[in-house]
Short mmCIF file of C-alpha atoms and ligand atoms in Angstrom, two decimals:
data_model
loop_
_atom_site.label_atom_id
_atom_site.label_comp_id
_atom_site.label_asym_id
_atom_site.label_seq_id
_atom_site.Cartn_x
_atom_site.Cartn_y
_atom_site.Cartn_z
CA MET A 1268 -203.42 -25.16 -137.81
CA SER A 1269 -205.62 -23.64 -141.02
CA LYS A 1270 -203.86 -21.99 -143.74
CA ALA A 1271 -204.86 -18.55 -144.91
CA LEU A 1272 -206.09 -20.45 -148.94
CA ASP A 1273 -207.46 -22.99 -147.45
CA GLY A 1274 -209.99 -24.82 -149.43
CA VAL A 1275 -209.06 -22.77 -152.80
CA ARG A 1276 -208.73 -24.81 -155.74
CA ILE A 1277 -206.37 -23.85 -158.05
CA LEU A 1278 -206.15 -25.36 -161.76
CA ASP A 1279 -202.34 -25.13 -162.23
CA PHE A 1280 -202.13 -24.51 -166.47
CA THR A 1281 -198.50 -22.89 -165.74
CA HIS A 1282 -195.30 -24.50 -166.80
CA VAL A 1283 -191.27 -23.11 -166.72
CA GLN A 1284 -190.97 -20.74 -164.20
CA SER A 1285 -193.37 -17.39 -164.11
CA GLY A 1286 -196.16 -19.21 -164.07
CA PRO A 1287 -195.00 -21.91 -161.45
CA THR A 1288 -193.71 -19.07 -159.15
CA CYS A 1289 -196.69 -17.84 -158.26
CA THR A 1290 -198.85 -21.23 -158.17
CA GLN A 1291 -195.91 -22.23 -156.01
CA LEU A 1292 -196.78 -19.79 -153.63
CA LEU A 1293 -200.59 -20.08 -153.70
CA ALA A 1294 -199.54 -23.93 -152.33
CA TRP A 1295 -197.60 -22.83 -149.24
CA PHE A 1296 -200.38 -19.97 -148.45
CA GLY A 1297 -202.45 -23.75 -148.62
CA ALA A 1298 -204.16 -23.59 -151.92
CA ASP A 1299 -204.89 -27.00 -153.59
CA VAL A 1300 -203.07 -26.26 -156.53
CA ILE A 1301 -203.34 -29.11 -159.09
CA LYS A 1302 -201.17 -28.65 -161.98
CA VAL A 1303 -201.99 -29.78 -165.50
CA GLU A 1304 -199.30 -31.01 -167.60
CA ARG A 1305 -198.77 -32.58 -170.73
CA ALA A 1306 -199.28 -36.58 -170.74
CA GLY A 1307 -196.17 -38.05 -171.27
CA ALA A 1308 -193.92 -35.40 -171.42
CA GLY A 1309 -195.36 -32.55 -168.32
CA ASP A 1310 -193.81 -29.44 -167.72
CA ILE A 1311 -190.17 -28.73 -169.92
CA THR A 1312 -187.99 -27.84 -167.02
CA ARG A 1313 -188.17 -31.59 -165.51
CA GLU A 1314 -185.88 -32.06 -168.05
CA GLN A 1315 -184.23 -29.47 -168.55
CA LEU A 1316 -180.88 -28.79 -166.60
CA ARG A 1317 -180.89 -32.02 -165.38
CA ASP A 1318 -177.84 -32.88 -162.53
CA ILE A 1319 -179.22 -36.36 -162.57
CA PRO A 1320 -179.78 -38.52 -165.58
CA ASP A 1321 -184.00 -39.37 -165.79
CA VAL A 1322 -184.55 -37.43 -162.46
CA ASP A 1323 -186.67 -34.64 -162.11
CA SER A 1324 -184.33 -31.36 -162.50
CA LEU A 1325 -183.93 -29.45 -159.49
CA TYR A 1326 -185.25 -26.55 -162.26
CA PHE A 1327 -188.54 -28.02 -161.16
CA THR A 1328 -189.02 -29.41 -158.26
CA MET A 1329 -187.52 -26.05 -156.94
CA LEU A 1330 -190.73 -24.08 -158.23
CA ASN A 1331 -192.92 -27.26 -158.09
CA HIS A 1332 -193.79 -28.02 -154.27
CA ASN A 1333 -196.56 -28.69 -152.59
CA LYS A 1334 -198.41 -29.34 -155.66
CA ARG A 1335 -200.25 -32.01 -157.20
CA SER A 1336 -199.96 -33.24 -160.88
CA VAL A 1337 -202.08 -34.98 -163.39
CA THR A 1338 -201.67 -35.62 -166.89
CA ILE A 1339 -204.26 -34.92 -169.25
CA ASP A 1340 -203.89 -34.67 -173.04
CA THR A 1341 -206.18 -31.08 -173.60
CA LYS A 1342 -206.39 -31.42 -177.40
CA ASN A 1343 -208.13 -35.17 -176.90
CA PRO A 1344 -212.20 -34.51 -176.97
CA GLU A 1345 -212.10 -36.74 -173.63
CA GLY A 1346 -209.46 -35.06 -172.25
CA LYS A 1347 -210.93 -31.81 -172.92
CA GLN A 1348 -214.32 -32.81 -171.06
CA VAL A 1349 -211.97 -33.67 -167.81
CA LEU A 1350 -210.69 -30.18 -168.11
CA GLU A 1351 -213.99 -28.75 -168.02
CA ALA A 1352 -215.21 -30.81 -164.87
CA LEU A 1353 -211.81 -29.31 -163.42
CA ILE A 1354 -212.60 -25.88 -164.75
CA GLN A 1355 -216.32 -26.54 -162.77
CA LYS A 1356 -214.85 -27.45 -159.82
CA CYS A 1357 -211.95 -24.96 -159.36
CA ASP A 1358 -211.79 -21.22 -158.06
CA VAL A 1359 -208.60 -19.75 -160.36
CA LEU A 1360 -207.24 -21.02 -163.55
CA VAL A 1361 -203.55 -20.01 -163.93
CA GLU A 1362 -201.49 -20.29 -167.16
CA ASN A 1363 -198.46 -18.95 -168.65
CA PHE A 1364 -198.60 -20.29 -172.43
CA ALA A 1365 -197.87 -18.01 -175.40
CA PRO A 1366 -200.46 -15.64 -176.44
CA GLY A 1367 -203.88 -17.13 -177.68
CA ALA A 1368 -202.72 -20.97 -176.52
CA LEU A 1369 -205.87 -21.80 -174.28
CA ASP A 1370 -208.14 -20.28 -176.49
CA ARG A 1371 -206.60 -22.29 -179.72
CA MET A 1372 -207.49 -25.16 -176.86
CA GLY A 1373 -211.10 -23.83 -177.07
CA PHE A 1374 -211.05 -22.60 -173.71
CA THR A 1375 -211.88 -18.94 -174.47
CA TRP A 1376 -212.81 -16.65 -171.47
CA GLU A 1377 -216.43 -16.73 -172.14
CA ARG A 1378 -216.10 -20.41 -172.66
CA ILE A 1379 -214.58 -20.62 -169.06
CA GLN A 1380 -217.71 -18.06 -167.62
CA GLU A 1381 -219.83 -20.68 -169.16
CA LEU A 1382 -218.69 -23.58 -167.33
CA ASN A 1383 -217.93 -21.82 -163.98
CA PRO A 1384 -218.70 -17.49 -163.95
CA CYS A 1385 -216.88 -17.75 -160.17
CA MET A 1386 -213.57 -18.60 -162.11
CA ILE A 1387 -210.74 -15.99 -161.86
CA VAL A 1388 -208.95 -16.67 -165.08
CA ALA A 1389 -204.94 -15.21 -164.29
CA SER A 1390 -202.26 -15.47 -167.17
CA VAL A 1391 -199.11 -14.45 -167.06
CA LYS A 1392 -198.18 -12.61 -170.97
CA GLY A 1393 -194.67 -11.15 -172.29
CA PHE A 1394 -196.15 -8.17 -172.88
CA GLY A 1395 -199.75 -6.01 -172.38
CA PRO A 1396 -201.80 -5.11 -175.59
CA GLY A 1397 -199.65 -3.33 -177.78
CA PRO A 1398 -196.96 -4.00 -180.47
CA TYR A 1399 -195.50 -6.85 -179.12
CA GLU A 1400 -198.62 -8.41 -177.30
CA ASP A 1401 -198.33 -11.95 -179.68
CA CYS A 1402 -194.43 -12.02 -178.87
CA LYS A 1403 -193.37 -15.58 -176.60
CA VAL A 1404 -191.37 -14.40 -174.05
CA TYR A 1405 -188.32 -15.22 -171.44
CA GLU A 1406 -186.63 -13.86 -168.48
CA ASN A 1407 -183.98 -11.84 -170.37
CA VAL A 1408 -186.34 -10.76 -172.98
CA ALA A 1409 -188.73 -8.66 -170.05
CA GLN A 1410 -185.14 -7.70 -168.47
CA CYS A 1411 -184.36 -6.02 -172.10
CA ALA A 1412 -187.98 -4.76 -172.71
CA GLY A 1413 -188.69 -3.41 -169.31
CA GLY A 1414 -185.76 -1.37 -168.84
CA ALA A 1415 -183.89 -3.33 -166.64
CA ALA A 1416 -180.88 -4.07 -168.59
CA SER A 1417 -180.42 -0.93 -169.80
CA THR A 1418 -179.97 0.49 -166.81
CA THR A 1419 -177.89 -2.13 -165.52
CA GLY A 1420 -173.85 -2.43 -165.73
CA PHE A 1421 -171.11 -0.43 -166.33
CA ASP A 1422 -171.26 3.35 -168.11
CA ASP A 1423 -168.52 1.72 -170.39
CA GLY A 1424 -169.95 -1.65 -170.76
CA PRO A 1425 -172.72 -3.34 -172.43
CA PRO A 1426 -176.54 -3.24 -170.97
CA VAL A 1427 -176.56 -6.60 -168.16
CA VAL A 1428 -179.11 -8.74 -167.48
CA THR A 1429 -179.32 -9.23 -163.90
CA GLY A 1430 -179.18 -12.70 -161.87
CA ALA A 1431 -182.38 -12.35 -159.97
CA GLN A 1432 -185.22 -13.50 -161.96
CA ILE A 1433 -187.52 -10.26 -161.84
CA GLY A 1434 -189.35 -11.16 -165.01
CA ASP A 1435 -190.12 -14.97 -164.49
CA SER A 1436 -190.79 -15.29 -160.76
CA GLY A 1437 -191.26 -10.99 -160.26
CA THR A 1438 -194.42 -11.39 -162.50
CA GLY A 1439 -194.49 -14.89 -160.63
CA LEU A 1440 -195.40 -12.73 -157.74
CA HIS A 1441 -197.40 -9.94 -159.18
CA LEU A 1442 -199.81 -12.28 -160.58
CA ALA A 1443 -199.98 -14.03 -157.26
CA LEU A 1444 -201.01 -10.76 -155.74
CA GLY A 1445 -203.77 -10.14 -158.45
CA ILE A 1446 -205.45 -13.80 -157.77
CA VAL A 1447 -205.34 -13.13 -153.98
CA THR A 1448 -206.95 -9.55 -154.83
CA ALA A 1449 -209.02 -10.93 -157.14
CA LEU A 1450 -210.29 -14.10 -154.80
CA TYR A 1451 -211.12 -11.12 -152.02
CA GLN A 1452 -212.80 -9.11 -154.68
CA ARG A 1453 -215.15 -12.24 -155.75
CA THR A 1454 -216.31 -12.51 -151.82
CA HIS A 1455 -218.36 -9.09 -152.27
CA THR A 1456 -219.06 -9.53 -156.32
CA GLY A 1457 -220.01 -13.18 -156.78
CA ARG A 1458 -217.82 -12.80 -159.84
CA GLY A 1459 -214.65 -14.08 -161.04
CA GLN A 1460 -211.98 -11.62 -163.52
CA ARG A 1461 -209.30 -11.87 -165.83
CA VAL A 1462 -206.38 -11.20 -163.89
CA LEU A 1463 -202.96 -10.34 -166.32
CA ALA A 1464 -199.90 -9.58 -165.08
CA ALA A 1465 -197.43 -8.78 -168.35
CA MET A 1466 -193.58 -9.57 -167.42
CA GLN A 1467 -192.43 -6.39 -168.77
CA ASP A 1468 -194.86 -4.49 -166.86
CA GLY A 1469 -193.09 -6.45 -164.04
CA VAL A 1470 -190.27 -5.73 -164.54
CA LEU A 1471 -190.85 -2.12 -165.28
CA ASN A 1472 -192.66 -1.98 -161.90
CA LEU A 1473 -189.76 -3.06 -160.00
CA CYS A 1474 -187.35 -0.89 -162.16
CA ARG A 1475 -189.88 2.33 -160.87
CA VAL A 1476 -186.78 4.31 -159.70
CA LYS A 1477 -185.10 4.40 -163.01
CA LEU A 1478 -188.07 6.31 -164.60
CA ARG A 1479 -188.27 8.44 -161.86
CA ASP A 1480 -184.47 9.02 -163.12
CA GLN A 1481 -185.30 9.28 -166.55
CA GLN A 1482 -187.99 12.41 -165.68
CA ARG A 1483 -184.86 14.18 -163.58
CA LEU A 1484 -182.61 13.50 -166.16
CA ASP A 1485 -185.06 15.31 -168.43
CA ARG A 1486 -185.41 18.71 -166.53
CA THR A 1487 -182.02 19.03 -165.09
CA GLY A 1488 -179.41 17.14 -167.58
CA VAL A 1489 -177.31 15.59 -164.88
CA MET A 1490 -177.79 13.46 -161.50
CA LYS A 1491 -175.05 13.87 -159.15
CA GLU A 1492 -175.74 10.88 -157.37
CA TYR A 1493 -174.50 9.15 -160.52
CA PRO A 1494 -170.76 8.21 -161.03
CA GLN A 1495 -170.98 10.08 -164.12
CA TYR A 1496 -171.11 13.10 -162.30
CA PRO A 1497 -168.75 15.71 -161.88
CA ASN A 1498 -166.86 14.26 -164.79
CA GLY A 1499 -168.24 12.37 -167.28
CA THR A 1500 -170.95 12.78 -169.71
CA PHE A 1501 -174.99 12.12 -169.63
CA GLY A 1502 -176.77 11.03 -172.76
CA GLU A 1503 -180.56 11.51 -173.17
CA ALA A 1504 -181.56 8.28 -171.59
CA VAL A 1505 -180.87 6.81 -167.74
CA PRO A 1506 -177.42 5.68 -168.00
CA ARG A 1507 -175.80 2.90 -165.99
CA ALA A 1508 -175.19 3.07 -162.93
CA GLY A 1509 -172.68 0.57 -162.05
CA ASN A 1510 -173.39 -0.11 -158.65
CA ALA A 1511 -174.40 3.60 -157.42
CA SER A 1512 -177.17 3.21 -154.88
CA GLY A 1513 -180.64 3.78 -156.32
CA GLY A 1514 -181.78 6.11 -153.70
CA GLY A 1515 -180.85 9.40 -152.09
CA GLN A 1516 -178.01 7.74 -149.74
CA PRO A 1517 -174.66 6.97 -151.83
CA GLY A 1518 -173.53 3.63 -152.01
CA TRP A 1519 -170.69 1.43 -153.86
CA ILE A 1520 -169.47 -1.93 -153.87
CA LEU A 1521 -165.91 -1.89 -152.15
CA LYS A 1522 -163.02 -4.36 -151.83
CA CYS A 1523 -162.56 -6.77 -148.75
CA LYS A 1524 -159.41 -8.78 -147.19
CA GLY A 1525 -159.14 -12.02 -149.54
CA TRP A 1526 -160.67 -9.71 -152.70
CA GLU A 1527 -157.40 -10.83 -154.61
CA THR A 1528 -158.31 -14.33 -154.47
CA ASP A 1529 -162.02 -14.19 -153.61
CA PRO A 1530 -164.45 -13.14 -156.23
CA ASN A 1531 -167.36 -12.17 -153.35
CA ALA A 1532 -164.48 -11.08 -150.92
CA TYR A 1533 -166.79 -7.41 -151.20
CA ILE A 1534 -169.02 -5.66 -149.00
CA TYR A 1535 -171.65 -2.96 -150.09
CA PHE A 1536 -171.17 0.36 -148.03
CA ILE A 1537 -173.30 3.07 -148.11
CA THR A 1538 -172.42 6.48 -146.44
CA GLN A 1539 -176.03 7.63 -145.09
CA ALA A 1540 -175.87 11.02 -144.13
CA PRO A 1541 -177.17 10.41 -140.37
CA VAL A 1542 -174.35 8.60 -139.39
CA TRP A 1543 -171.19 10.56 -141.40
CA ALA A 1544 -169.12 11.27 -138.26
CA LYS A 1545 -168.99 7.63 -137.66
CA ILE A 1546 -167.96 6.94 -140.69
CA CYS A 1547 -165.08 9.40 -140.29
CA ASN A 1548 -164.27 7.99 -137.42
CA VAL A 1549 -164.16 4.43 -138.40
CA ILE A 1550 -162.21 5.13 -141.31
CA GLY A 1551 -159.54 7.06 -139.72
CA LYS A 1552 -160.37 10.25 -141.23
CA GLU A 1553 -161.95 12.58 -138.32
CA GLU A 1554 -161.21 15.77 -140.31
CA TRP A 1555 -163.73 14.85 -142.95
CA ALA A 1556 -166.69 15.11 -140.60
CA THR A 1557 -165.88 19.29 -140.27
CA ASP A 1558 -164.53 19.81 -143.41
CA PRO A 1559 -166.73 22.02 -145.26
CA ASP A 1560 -165.79 20.07 -148.54
CA TYR A 1561 -166.64 16.19 -146.91
CA ALA A 1562 -169.42 17.14 -143.79
CA THR A 1563 -172.13 17.69 -145.72
CA ALA A 1564 -174.22 15.33 -147.96
CA PRO A 1565 -174.24 17.74 -151.09
CA ALA A 1566 -170.63 18.53 -150.35
CA ARG A 1567 -169.77 14.99 -150.81
CA LEU A 1568 -171.43 13.90 -154.17
CA PRO A 1569 -168.50 15.26 -156.51
CA ARG A 1570 -165.59 13.66 -154.41
CA LEU A 1571 -167.91 10.34 -153.81
CA LYS A 1572 -165.01 8.65 -156.38
CA GLU A 1573 -162.72 9.48 -153.22
CA ILE A 1574 -164.23 9.19 -150.80
CA PHE A 1575 -165.03 5.60 -151.34
CA ALA A 1576 -161.07 4.47 -152.39
CA GLU A 1577 -160.73 5.73 -148.89
CA ILE A 1578 -163.30 3.99 -147.24
CA GLU A 1579 -161.90 0.98 -149.35
CA ARG A 1580 -158.59 0.96 -148.14
CA TRP A 1581 -160.34 0.74 -144.50
CA THR A 1582 -162.68 -2.32 -145.65
CA MET A 1583 -159.41 -4.16 -147.80
CA THR A 1584 -157.56 -4.38 -144.33
CA LYS A 1585 -160.96 -6.25 -142.74
CA THR A 1586 -162.71 -9.46 -143.68
CA LYS A 1587 -166.07 -8.54 -145.01
CA PHE A 1588 -167.45 -10.21 -141.83
CA GLU A 1589 -165.49 -8.19 -139.92
CA ALA A 1590 -166.23 -5.10 -141.54
CA MET A 1591 -170.21 -5.94 -141.25
CA GLN A 1592 -169.65 -6.83 -137.18
CA ILE A 1593 -167.34 -3.46 -136.58
CA LEU A 1594 -170.05 -1.47 -138.78
CA ASN A 1595 -173.41 -2.70 -137.80
CA LYS A 1596 -171.77 -1.67 -134.40
CA HIS A 1597 -171.93 1.97 -134.86
CA ASP A 1598 -175.48 2.10 -137.55
CA ILE A 1599 -173.58 2.43 -140.44
CA PRO A 1600 -175.64 0.47 -143.41
CA CYS A 1601 -173.42 -1.88 -145.49
CA GLY A 1602 -174.04 -5.65 -146.81
CA PRO A 1603 -171.53 -8.28 -147.40
CA ILE A 1604 -171.31 -10.13 -150.75
CA LEU A 1605 -172.31 -13.48 -150.34
CA SER A 1606 -172.09 -16.13 -152.53
CA MET A 1607 -174.62 -18.51 -153.57
CA LYS A 1608 -172.04 -21.40 -151.22
CA GLU A 1609 -172.25 -18.78 -148.07
CA ILE A 1610 -175.91 -18.61 -148.54
CA ALA A 1611 -176.65 -22.41 -148.96
CA ALA A 1612 -174.54 -23.31 -145.28
CA GLU A 1613 -176.18 -19.88 -143.57
CA PRO A 1614 -177.69 -21.32 -140.39
CA SER A 1615 -180.06 -18.13 -139.74
CA LEU A 1616 -181.97 -18.98 -143.14
CA ARG A 1617 -182.41 -22.63 -142.29
CA LYS A 1618 -183.95 -21.82 -139.39
CA THR A 1619 -186.22 -19.37 -140.26
CA GLY A 1620 -187.20 -21.71 -142.83
CA THR A 1621 -186.16 -19.67 -146.11
CA ILE A 1622 -183.64 -22.18 -146.65
CA VAL A 1623 -185.48 -25.87 -146.83
CA GLU A 1624 -183.85 -29.19 -147.14
CA VAL A 1625 -186.60 -31.69 -149.02
CA ASP A 1626 -186.54 -35.11 -149.92
CA HIS A 1627 -187.08 -36.34 -153.05
CA PRO A 1628 -188.20 -39.92 -154.35
CA THR A 1629 -185.99 -40.46 -156.92
CA ARG A 1630 -183.65 -37.35 -156.39
CA GLY A 1631 -183.01 -38.15 -152.38
CA LYS A 1632 -182.48 -34.62 -150.71
CA TYR A 1633 -181.69 -31.23 -152.05
CA LEU A 1634 -181.67 -27.54 -150.87
CA THR A 1635 -184.43 -25.30 -152.06
CA VAL A 1636 -185.78 -21.36 -151.34
CA GLY A 1637 -188.56 -21.97 -148.83
CA ASN A 1638 -191.42 -19.15 -148.43
CA PRO A 1639 -190.11 -15.96 -148.26
CA ILE A 1640 -193.49 -14.25 -146.90
CA LYS A 1641 -194.42 -15.32 -143.28
CA LEU A 1642 -197.62 -15.22 -141.91
CA SER A 1643 -197.88 -15.58 -137.92
CA ASP A 1644 -201.37 -18.28 -138.38
CA SER A 1645 -200.43 -19.35 -141.82
CA PRO A 1646 -196.95 -21.55 -141.48
CA THR A 1647 -195.56 -22.69 -144.58
CA GLU A 1648 -194.32 -26.33 -144.79
CA VAL A 1649 -192.64 -27.15 -147.41
CA LEU A 1650 -193.73 -30.58 -149.71
CA ARG A 1651 -191.86 -32.25 -152.79
CA SER A 1652 -192.31 -31.57 -155.80
CA PRO A 1653 -195.25 -34.30 -157.42
CA LEU A 1654 -193.89 -36.97 -159.99
CA LEU A 1655 -195.25 -36.35 -163.52
CA GLY A 1656 -199.11 -37.56 -163.69
CA GLU A 1657 -198.39 -38.88 -159.49
CA HIS A 1658 -202.18 -37.33 -158.64
CA THR A 1659 -204.15 -38.17 -161.83
CA ASP A 1660 -205.91 -41.12 -160.66
CA GLU A 1661 -206.56 -39.12 -156.95
CA VAL A 1662 -207.82 -36.13 -158.81
CA MET A 1663 -210.07 -37.90 -161.50
CA ALA A 1664 -212.17 -39.83 -158.14
CA GLU A 1665 -212.18 -36.75 -156.71
CA LEU A 1666 -214.03 -35.38 -160.56
CA GLY A 1667 -216.48 -38.14 -159.70
CA TYR A 1668 -215.06 -40.76 -162.49
CA SER A 1669 -214.96 -44.00 -161.62
CA PRO A 1670 -212.01 -46.71 -161.87
CA GLU A 1671 -213.64 -47.97 -165.19
CA GLN A 1672 -213.50 -44.83 -166.58
CA ILE A 1673 -210.53 -43.82 -165.81
CA SER A 1674 -208.40 -46.55 -167.38
CA ALA A 1675 -210.73 -46.18 -170.11
CA LEU A 1676 -209.34 -42.00 -170.69
CA ARG A 1677 -206.11 -43.72 -170.09
CA THR A 1678 -206.29 -46.01 -173.03
CA ALA A 1679 -207.55 -43.45 -175.24
CA GLY A 1680 -204.61 -41.35 -174.26
CA ALA A 1681 -206.75 -38.58 -172.83
CA ILE A 1682 -205.15 -38.97 -169.41
N1 CAO B 2244 -201.85 -31.16 -173.46
C1 CAO B 2244 -201.82 -30.79 -175.27
N2 CAO B 2244 -201.46 -29.73 -175.14
C2 CAO B 2244 -201.08 -28.86 -174.27
C3 CAO B 2244 -200.82 -29.35 -173.02
C4 CAO B 2244 -201.45 -30.23 -172.63
N3 CAO B 2244 -201.83 -30.65 -171.14
N4 CAO B 2244 -200.27 -28.20 -172.34
C5 CAO B 2244 -199.67 -27.30 -173.67
N5 CAO B 2244 -200.40 -27.76 -174.06
C6 CAO B 2244 -199.47 -26.85 -175.88
C7 CAO B 2244 -200.84 -25.80 -175.96
O1 CAO B 2244 -201.80 -25.71 -175.95
C8 CAO B 2244 -199.52 -24.88 -176.87
O2 CAO B 2244 -200.67 -25.81 -178.17
P1 CAO B 2244 -200.35 -24.61 -179.07
O3 CAO B 2244 -198.90 -23.69 -179.82
O4 CAO B 2244 -200.90 -25.52 -180.49
O5 CAO B 2244 -201.82 -23.72 -179.14
C9 CAO B 2244 -197.94 -25.68 -176.88
O6 CAO B 2244 -198.43 -27.01 -176.11
C10 CAO B 2244 -197.52 -25.01 -176.43
O7 CAO B 2244 -197.60 -23.70 -175.61
P2 CAO B 2244 -196.35 -23.01 -175.32
O8 CAO B 2244 -196.66 -22.04 -177.05
O9 CAO B 2244 -196.72 -21.75 -174.21
O10 CAO B 2244 -195.21 -23.32 -175.31
P3 CAO B 2244 -193.79 -22.75 -175.93
O11 CAO B 2244 -192.91 -23.91 -175.72
O12 CAO B 2244 -193.57 -23.16 -177.45
O13 CAO B 2244 -193.39 -21.06 -175.32
C11 CAO B 2244 -193.46 -19.92 -173.55
C12 CAO B 2244 -192.82 -21.12 -174.30
C13 CAO B 2244 -192.97 -19.53 -172.32
C14 CAO B 2244 -191.75 -18.82 -174.48
C15 CAO B 2244 -194.54 -19.28 -174.04
O14 CAO B 2244 -194.97 -20.43 -173.11
C16 CAO B 2244 -194.61 -17.89 -173.49
O15 CAO B 2244 -194.17 -16.74 -173.64
N6 CAO B 2244 -195.50 -17.75 -172.46
C17 CAO B 2244 -196.31 -16.78 -171.41
C18 CAO B 2244 -194.78 -15.91 -170.89
C19 CAO B 2244 -194.18 -16.49 -169.92
O16 CAO B 2244 -194.56 -17.22 -168.81
N7 CAO B 2244 -193.03 -16.61 -170.00
C20 CAO B 2244 -191.97 -16.93 -169.18
C21 CAO B 2244 -191.28 -18.18 -169.60
S1 CAO B 2244 -189.90 -18.18 -168.69
O17 CAO B 2244 -190.87 -19.04 -167.04
#
């Protein structure tokens, strides 16, 4: 069966997490992704957080499926020529080097356009143009600079970063959308263009609701769905909201049976207004459905703490899965707090290919997260990540190099 991005060739100059997330998605949609790595070393994540000595780490294998790996020393003049040949052959160059690194290598936008005017050059950087544009950036820097950390955690504690890699993988997703959009525009214009996804911008985009709240706070001085209301105080900036929901339906994380020993025996419970009467029935507080202090959403806002405490008395008598079953029967929105162990074992995620077991020649079998985006006409087959330089000869041959030339370039250290 054909794939959505069949025929698209990607020169993948990415490393660590943000860029590789993007090119992995493109590979899953069918693009031929040629990952260029430093000869002899490769993407630094191959050796980071290793669980098996001398074997590509899970960090690397889980971000580089379905790609081919070639090793080129792009600072070697002959290596540069190989890269030029690749630029001429590919549709998109994706990179997430520190600012200026590609230019220092000699591959400015102008030079790339000379080599291939149709090429799309897509970059992840920490910051867009401005005071921090020259800074190197990792995940948590982006979470802090993009507004996530200041708005995450509890009011009486420090800012907190989230486990979801919204700076790295989140920006990789943004970049992937930019690339396919630019590819689409190229079908009309015939021209390439630059695509930039800054990690600060990507995180801020995902924190959009918090900028909404900043303006509400500026105007009214209070936000009634925040746990600071009615007894706490609001300062000048959006406060940390604990586990309050980011939207208009109040929610909180509540203990379930077993919470004393299981750190994940909790459920997220949403007191959605349309099902309030059902909630009252389930928890045995039928009178709240008609009591004017509780019957309407605005009346409940100053009493949320007391309401969630009462609901928790009920959830503590059920496991999170029992509570889910009962609540779902009544259309009451809720979600179990699932551990990674539970997610890894979840049969439905295996069935949909969201969690996949992959075999690797030196590592053996391991679990990975497959393509979270399902296309009905472009199914994803998750293939193992490449060994370092595994496809150098193959790709060189496709570029027209003879075995003798390949061997000479290898002797010269260019590949
Ligand atoms: N052959 C020869 N040299 C190569 C090469 C190759 N195949 N591939 C890369 N290099 C060189 C680069 O040219 C660069 O050299 P100069 O510094 O002399 O110009 C050098 O390797 C290092 O690149 P770097 O500065 O990007 O790497 P770093 O480890 O110092 O920094 C990071 C890493 C992530 C902080 C930085 O790349 C960055 O800020 N990237 C943009 C933001 C980003 O993506 N962050 C997410 C990180 S986690 O996903």
